[in-house]
Amino acid sequence: MTRLLVIGPPGAGKGTQAVRLAEAFGVPAISTGDIFRFNVKNETELGVQVKAFIEAGKYVPDSLTNEIVADRLKEPDALQGFLLDGYPRTTDQVLELDRLLDAEGTSLDAVVQIVADTDEVVARLLKRAAEQGRADDTADVIRHRLEVYEEQTAPLIDLYDKRGVVVTIDGLGAVDQVTDRIVAALAERGLHAVGPTDAVAASA
Ligand code: AMP
């Protein structure tokens, strides 16, 4: 019954950690980015509505985003807990998520904030861009994206920080190490993994 959010800048390994944590806590990982990409690929009605925003690197309007999250959280597998990745991203989305959880008499157990040194993240993203042949992803563009992320995320972190639910984790290091760090920090708050992480499984 764990309800988690994972927040982190591009290049900090957030998506990877989200999947591993969801597995460890036995809850579904819900990524709004993945839901949107799936719908764009399959040319669904939602996909057609969101395609232009995503391709322009803009946020999908809150009304649409909130609606798909509300629907997803009503599905049976999410009733016992969930891990949200990439949502909420705006104050309006935070308030909508509050309303959704209030209506169920629940709340978030923790907000995992993954932080990483900017130079390291830029280096990682440049490497990824080279591997994927994305020549437009220059160091300047990447730094700008990181600045935008900081600007947009800081208010959300402040909001959650006031509620005392933020757990800040250094995202640098091996994937297993970072997962272990998060699992240990959550355990300190009484939030215990129910299954092994890959790291634990590999060393067992
Ligand atoms: P991501 O994979 O999380 O970076 O998301 C990919 C794209 O989907 C983003 O650039 C946005 O266009 C859209 N998106 C994902 N999550 C949200 C959200 N919570 N609010 C608005 N747009 C979103």
mmCIF file of C-alpha atoms and ligand atoms in Angstrom:
data_model
loop_
_atom_site.group_PDB
_atom_site.id
_atom_site.type_symbol
_atom_site.label_atom_id
_atom_site.label_comp_id
_atom_site.label_asym_id
_atom_site.label_seq_id
_atom_site.Cartn_x
_atom_site.Cartn_y
_atom_site.Cartn_z
ATOM 1 C CA MET A 1 0.000 0.000 0.000
ATOM 2 C CA THR A 2 2.690 2.462 -0.936
ATOM 3 C CA ARG A 3 2.005 5.643 -2.845
ATOM 4 C CA LEU A 4 5.137 7.209 -4.268
ATOM 5 C CA LEU A 5 6.222 9.938 -6.633
ATOM 6 C CA VAL A 6 9.593 10.030 -8.330
ATOM 7 C CA ILE A 7 10.888 13.409 -9.470
ATOM 8 C CA GLY A 8 14.221 14.063 -11.130
ATOM 9 C CA PRO A 9 15.897 15.923 -13.972
ATOM 10 C CA PRO A 10 16.388 14.390 -17.408
ATOM 11 C CA GLY A 11 19.541 12.257 -17.343
ATOM 12 C CA ALA A 12 19.391 11.415 -13.635
ATOM 13 C CA GLY A 13 18.090 7.896 -14.255
ATOM 14 C CA LYS A 14 14.606 8.634 -12.967
ATOM 15 C CA GLY A 15 12.759 6.330 -15.391
ATOM 16 C CA THR A 16 15.050 3.391 -14.613
ATOM 17 C CA GLN A 17 14.706 3.881 -10.872
ATOM 18 C CA ALA A 18 10.936 4.292 -11.153
ATOM 19 C CA VAL A 19 10.562 0.860 -12.765
ATOM 20 C CA ARG A 20 12.851 -0.818 -10.203
ATOM 21 C CA LEU A 21 11.138 0.823 -7.235
ATOM 22 C CA ALA A 22 7.679 -0.080 -8.480
ATOM 23 C CA GLU A 23 8.827 -3.693 -8.682
ATOM 24 C CA ALA A 24 10.359 -3.564 -5.211
ATOM 25 C CA PHE A 25 7.188 -2.104 -3.688
ATOM 26 C CA GLY A 26 4.823 -4.294 -5.708
ATOM 27 C CA VAL A 27 2.962 -1.355 -7.215
ATOM 28 C CA PRO A 28 2.393 -0.274 -10.825
ATOM 29 C CA ALA A 29 4.757 2.348 -12.272
ATOM 30 C CA ILE A 30 2.608 4.972 -13.929
ATOM 31 C CA SER A 31 4.470 7.236 -16.348
ATOM 32 C CA THR A 32 2.400 9.926 -18.052
ATOM 33 C CA GLY A 33 5.133 10.237 -20.712
ATOM 34 C CA ASP A 34 4.809 6.503 -21.490
ATOM 35 C CA ILE A 35 1.005 6.717 -21.605
ATOM 36 C CA PHE A 36 1.202 9.656 -24.016
ATOM 37 C CA ARG A 37 3.850 8.005 -26.226
ATOM 38 C CA PHE A 38 1.816 4.773 -26.384
ATOM 39 C CA ASN A 39 -1.256 6.713 -27.493
ATOM 40 C CA VAL A 40 0.655 8.752 -30.070
ATOM 41 C CA LYS A 41 2.172 5.578 -31.514
ATOM 42 C CA ASN A 42 -1.212 3.863 -31.724
ATOM 43 C CA GLU A 43 -2.889 6.970 -33.098
ATOM 44 C CA THR A 44 -5.687 6.903 -30.523
ATOM 45 C CA GLU A 45 -7.987 9.863 -29.992
ATOM 46 C CA LEU A 46 -5.841 10.943 -27.029
ATOM 47 C CA GLY A 47 -2.707 10.411 -29.117
ATOM 48 C CA VAL A 48 -3.991 12.718 -31.838
ATOM 49 C CA GLN A 49 -4.798 15.380 -29.210
ATOM 50 C CA VAL A 50 -1.386 15.312 -27.524
ATOM 51 C CA LYS A 51 0.999 14.645 -30.434
ATOM 52 C CA ALA A 52 1.733 18.278 -31.308
ATOM 53 C CA PHE A 53 2.479 19.230 -27.695
ATOM 54 C CA ILE A 54 4.860 16.342 -27.202
ATOM 55 C CA GLU A 55 6.679 16.898 -30.467
ATOM 56 C CA ALA A 56 7.150 20.573 -29.619
ATOM 57 C CA GLY A 57 8.540 19.596 -26.200
ATOM 58 C CA LYS A 58 5.631 21.419 -24.539
ATOM 59 C CA TYR A 59 3.510 20.270 -21.656
ATOM 60 C CA VAL A 60 0.231 18.601 -22.489
ATOM 61 C CA PRO A 61 -2.579 20.773 -21.023
ATOM 62 C CA ASP A 62 -3.384 20.031 -17.382
ATOM 63 C CA SER A 63 -7.030 19.182 -18.101
ATOM 64 C CA LEU A 64 -6.030 16.341 -20.419
ATOM 65 C CA THR A 65 -3.148 15.130 -18.274
ATOM 66 C CA ASN A 66 -5.214 15.159 -15.075
ATOM 67 C CA GLU A 67 -7.961 13.199 -16.772
ATOM 68 C CA ILE A 68 -5.722 10.356 -17.912
ATOM 69 C CA VAL A 69 -4.128 10.097 -14.448
ATOM 70 C CA ALA A 70 -7.547 10.080 -12.756
ATOM 71 C CA ASP A 71 -8.622 7.235 -15.064
ATOM 72 C CA ARG A 72 -5.415 5.298 -14.546
ATOM 73 C CA LEU A 73 -5.556 5.568 -10.739
ATOM 74 C CA LYS A 74 -9.077 4.108 -10.784
ATOM 75 C CA GLU A 75 -7.839 0.879 -12.335
ATOM 76 C CA PRO A 76 -7.800 -2.027 -9.872
ATOM 77 C CA ASP A 77 -4.027 -2.484 -9.800
ATOM 78 C CA ALA A 78 -3.499 1.117 -8.647
ATOM 79 C CA LEU A 79 -5.960 0.981 -5.754
ATOM 80 C CA GLN A 80 -3.394 -0.697 -3.512
ATOM 81 C CA GLY A 81 -0.629 1.754 -4.270
ATOM 82 C CA PHE A 82 1.289 3.198 -7.186
ATOM 83 C CA LEU A 83 4.431 4.957 -8.247
ATOM 84 C CA LEU A 84 3.952 8.052 -10.379
ATOM 85 C CA ASP A 85 6.759 9.048 -12.733
ATOM 86 C CA GLY A 86 6.530 12.360 -14.611
ATOM 87 C CA TYR A 87 3.348 13.501 -12.870
ATOM 88 C CA PRO A 88 2.570 15.928 -11.280
ATOM 89 C CA ARG A 89 4.647 18.519 -13.114
ATOM 90 C CA THR A 90 2.620 21.676 -12.405
ATOM 91 C CA THR A 91 1.010 23.129 -9.286
ATOM 92 C CA ASP A 92 -2.407 22.533 -10.806
ATOM 93 C CA GLN A 93 -1.527 18.858 -11.234
ATOM 94 C CA VAL A 94 -0.403 18.666 -7.585
ATOM 95 C CA LEU A 95 -3.758 20.060 -6.474
ATOM 96 C CA GLU A 96 -5.669 17.680 -8.727
ATOM 97 C CA LEU A 97 -3.698 14.701 -7.406
ATOM 98 C CA ASP A 98 -4.478 15.916 -3.865
ATOM 99 C CA ARG A 99 -8.169 15.948 -4.722
ATOM 100 C CA LEU A 100 -8.031 12.471 -6.237
ATOM 101 C CA LEU A 101 -6.258 11.005 -3.210
ATOM 102 C CA ASP A 102 -8.407 12.913 -0.699
ATOM 103 C CA ALA A 103 -11.489 11.446 -2.317
ATOM 104 C CA GLU A 104 -10.065 7.986 -1.566
ATOM 105 C CA GLY A 105 -9.013 8.986 1.943
ATOM 106 C CA THR A 106 -5.350 8.439 1.058
ATOM 107 C CA SER A 107 -2.247 10.548 0.520
ATOM 108 C CA LEU A 108 1.280 10.234 -0.815
ATOM 109 C CA ASP A 109 3.703 8.348 1.413
ATOM 110 C CA ALA A 110 6.846 9.867 -0.059
ATOM 111 C CA VAL A 111 8.172 11.985 -2.885
ATOM 112 C CA VAL A 112 11.534 10.663 -4.037
ATOM 113 C CA GLN A 113 13.579 13.532 -5.442
ATOM 114 C CA ILE A 114 16.574 12.321 -7.417
ATOM 115 C CA VAL A 115 19.280 14.969 -7.681
ATOM 116 C CA ALA A 116 22.448 14.890 -9.773
ATOM 117 C CA ASP A 117 25.394 17.124 -10.474
ATOM 118 C CA THR A 118 24.643 19.266 -13.555
ATOM 119 C CA ASP A 119 27.961 18.607 -15.335
ATOM 120 C CA GLU A 120 27.510 14.874 -14.879
ATOM 121 C CA VAL A 121 23.934 14.968 -16.174
ATOM 122 C CA VAL A 122 24.982 17.056 -19.197
ATOM 123 C CA ALA A 123 27.736 14.532 -19.964
ATOM 124 C CA ARG A 124 25.272 11.639 -19.707
ATOM 125 C CA LEU A 125 22.716 13.333 -21.949
ATOM 126 C CA LEU A 126 25.368 14.250 -24.540
ATOM 127 C CA LYS A 127 26.438 10.612 -24.634
ATOM 128 C CA ARG A 128 22.821 9.503 -25.051
ATOM 129 C CA ALA A 129 22.290 12.100 -27.822
ATOM 130 C CA ALA A 130 25.393 10.850 -29.680
ATOM 131 C CA GLU A 131 24.234 7.232 -29.351
ATOM 132 C CA GLN A 132 20.787 8.100 -30.663
ATOM 133 C CA GLY A 133 22.084 10.411 -33.390
ATOM 134 C CA ARG A 134 20.327 13.469 -31.962
ATOM 135 C CA ALA A 135 22.741 16.143 -33.145
ATOM 136 C CA ASP A 136 20.369 18.928 -32.040
ATOM 137 C CA ASP A 137 20.903 17.957 -28.390
ATOM 138 C CA THR A 138 23.926 20.179 -27.781
ATOM 139 C CA ALA A 139 25.350 20.968 -24.351
ATOM 140 C CA ASP A 140 23.621 24.379 -24.447
ATOM 141 C CA VAL A 141 20.221 22.904 -25.289
ATOM 142 C CA ILE A 142 20.633 20.301 -22.565
ATOM 143 C CA ARG A 143 21.656 22.914 -19.997
ATOM 144 C CA HIS A 144 18.628 24.960 -20.937
ATOM 145 C CA ARG A 145 16.341 21.935 -20.459
ATOM 146 C CA LEU A 146 17.870 21.385 -17.031
ATOM 147 C CA GLU A 147 17.281 25.030 -16.095
ATOM 148 C CA VAL A 148 13.665 24.804 -17.216
ATOM 149 C CA TYR A 149 13.293 21.638 -15.174
ATOM 150 C CA GLU A 150 14.690 23.363 -12.068
ATOM 151 C CA GLU A 151 12.409 26.354 -12.525
ATOM 152 C CA GLN A 152 9.307 24.259 -13.022
ATOM 153 C CA THR A 153 10.026 21.640 -10.405
ATOM 154 C CA ALA A 154 11.274 23.812 -7.555
ATOM 155 C CA PRO A 155 7.768 25.032 -6.620
ATOM 156 C CA LEU A 156 6.460 21.453 -6.526
ATOM 157 C CA ILE A 157 9.316 20.266 -4.348
ATOM 158 C CA ASP A 158 8.700 23.245 -2.011
ATOM 159 C CA LEU A 159 5.051 22.294 -1.753
ATOM 160 C CA TYR A 160 5.794 18.679 -0.890
ATOM 161 C CA ASP A 161 8.691 19.667 1.353
ATOM 162 C CA LYS A 162 6.308 21.653 3.552
ATOM 163 C CA ARG A 163 4.364 18.422 4.049
ATOM 164 C CA GLY A 164 7.539 16.629 5.094
ATOM 165 C CA VAL A 165 7.301 13.892 2.458
ATOM 166 C CA VAL A 166 10.357 14.635 0.306
ATOM 167 C CA VAL A 167 13.227 12.144 0.314
ATOM 168 C CA THR A 168 16.250 13.512 -1.577
ATOM 169 C CA ILE A 169 18.605 10.985 -3.148
ATOM 170 C CA ASP A 170 21.899 11.432 -4.976
ATOM 171 C CA GLY A 171 21.343 9.941 -8.429
ATOM 172 C CA LEU A 172 25.019 9.503 -9.262
ATOM 173 C CA GLY A 173 26.634 6.097 -9.198
ATOM 174 C CA ALA A 174 25.702 2.635 -10.406
ATOM 175 C CA VAL A 175 22.015 1.932 -11.012
ATOM 176 C CA ASP A 176 21.951 -0.720 -8.240
ATOM 177 C CA GLN A 177 23.592 1.620 -5.757
ATOM 178 C CA VAL A 178 21.053 4.341 -6.395
ATOM 179 C CA THR A 179 18.155 1.874 -6.019
ATOM 180 C CA ASP A 180 19.651 0.651 -2.730
ATOM 181 C CA ARG A 181 19.981 4.237 -1.523
ATOM 182 C CA ILE A 182 16.323 4.950 -2.251
ATOM 183 C CA VAL A 183 15.093 1.689 -0.702
ATOM 184 C CA ALA A 184 17.156 2.376 2.444
ATOM 185 C CA ALA A 185 15.911 5.968 2.728
ATOM 186 C CA LEU A 186 12.310 4.846 2.349
ATOM 187 C CA ALA A 187 12.798 2.058 4.905
ATOM 188 C CA GLU A 188 13.982 4.706 7.386
ATOM 189 C CA ARG A 189 10.559 6.270 6.961
ATOM 190 C CA GLY A 190 8.836 2.978 7.609
ATOM 191 C CA LEU A 191 8.160 2.297 3.925
ATOM 192 C CA HIS A 192 9.402 -1.197 3.281
ATOM 193 C CA ALA A 193 9.936 -2.872 -0.082
ATOM 194 C CA VAL A 194 7.904 -6.060 -0.447
ATOM 195 C CA GLY A 195 10.002 -7.660 -3.167
ATOM 196 C CA PRO A 196 13.657 -7.744 -4.115
ATOM 197 C CA THR A 197 15.173 -5.035 -6.233
ATOM 198 C CA ASP A 198 17.360 -6.352 -9.049
ATOM 199 C CA ALA A 199 20.381 -5.451 -6.955
ATOM 200 C CA VAL A 200 19.245 -7.527 -4.005
ATOM 201 C CA ALA A 201 18.209 -10.400 -6.289
ATOM 202 C CA ALA A 202 21.575 -10.401 -8.052
ATOM 203 C CA SER A 203 23.546 -10.640 -4.815
ATOM 204 C CA ALA A 204 21.259 -13.268 -3.214
HETATM 205 P P1 AMP B 1 8.500 12.348 -20.197
HETATM 206 O O1 AMP B 1 8.780 11.025 -20.815
HETATM 207 O O2 AMP B 1 8.017 12.236 -18.772
HETATM 208 O O3 AMP B 1 9.628 13.328 -20.330
HETATM 209 O O4 AMP B 1 7.274 12.978 -21.004
HETATM 210 C C1 AMP B 1 7.322 13.185 -22.395
HETATM 211 C C2 AMP B 1 6.379 14.301 -22.804
HETATM 212 O O5 AMP B 1 5.023 13.982 -22.435
HETATM 213 C C3 AMP B 1 6.638 15.632 -22.123
HETATM 214 O O6 AMP B 1 7.616 16.374 -22.800
HETATM 215 C C4 AMP B 1 5.280 16.301 -22.200
HETATM 216 O O7 AMP B 1 5.021 16.787 -23.496
HETATM 217 C C5 AMP B 1 4.346 15.130 -21.955
HETATM 218 N N1 AMP B 1 4.063 14.951 -20.516
HETATM 219 C C6 AMP B 1 4.423 13.891 -19.725
HETATM 220 N N2 AMP B 1 4.000 14.049 -18.470
HETATM 221 C C7 AMP B 1 3.353 15.249 -18.435
HETATM 222 C C8 AMP B 1 2.709 15.986 -17.413
HETATM 223 N N3 AMP B 1 2.652 15.531 -16.152
HETATM 224 N N4 AMP B 1 2.154 17.177 -17.748
HETATM 225 C C9 AMP B 1 2.206 17.637 -19.008
HETATM 226 N N5 AMP B 1 2.821 17.007 -20.012
HETATM 227 C C10 AMP B 1 3.391 15.814 -19.744
#
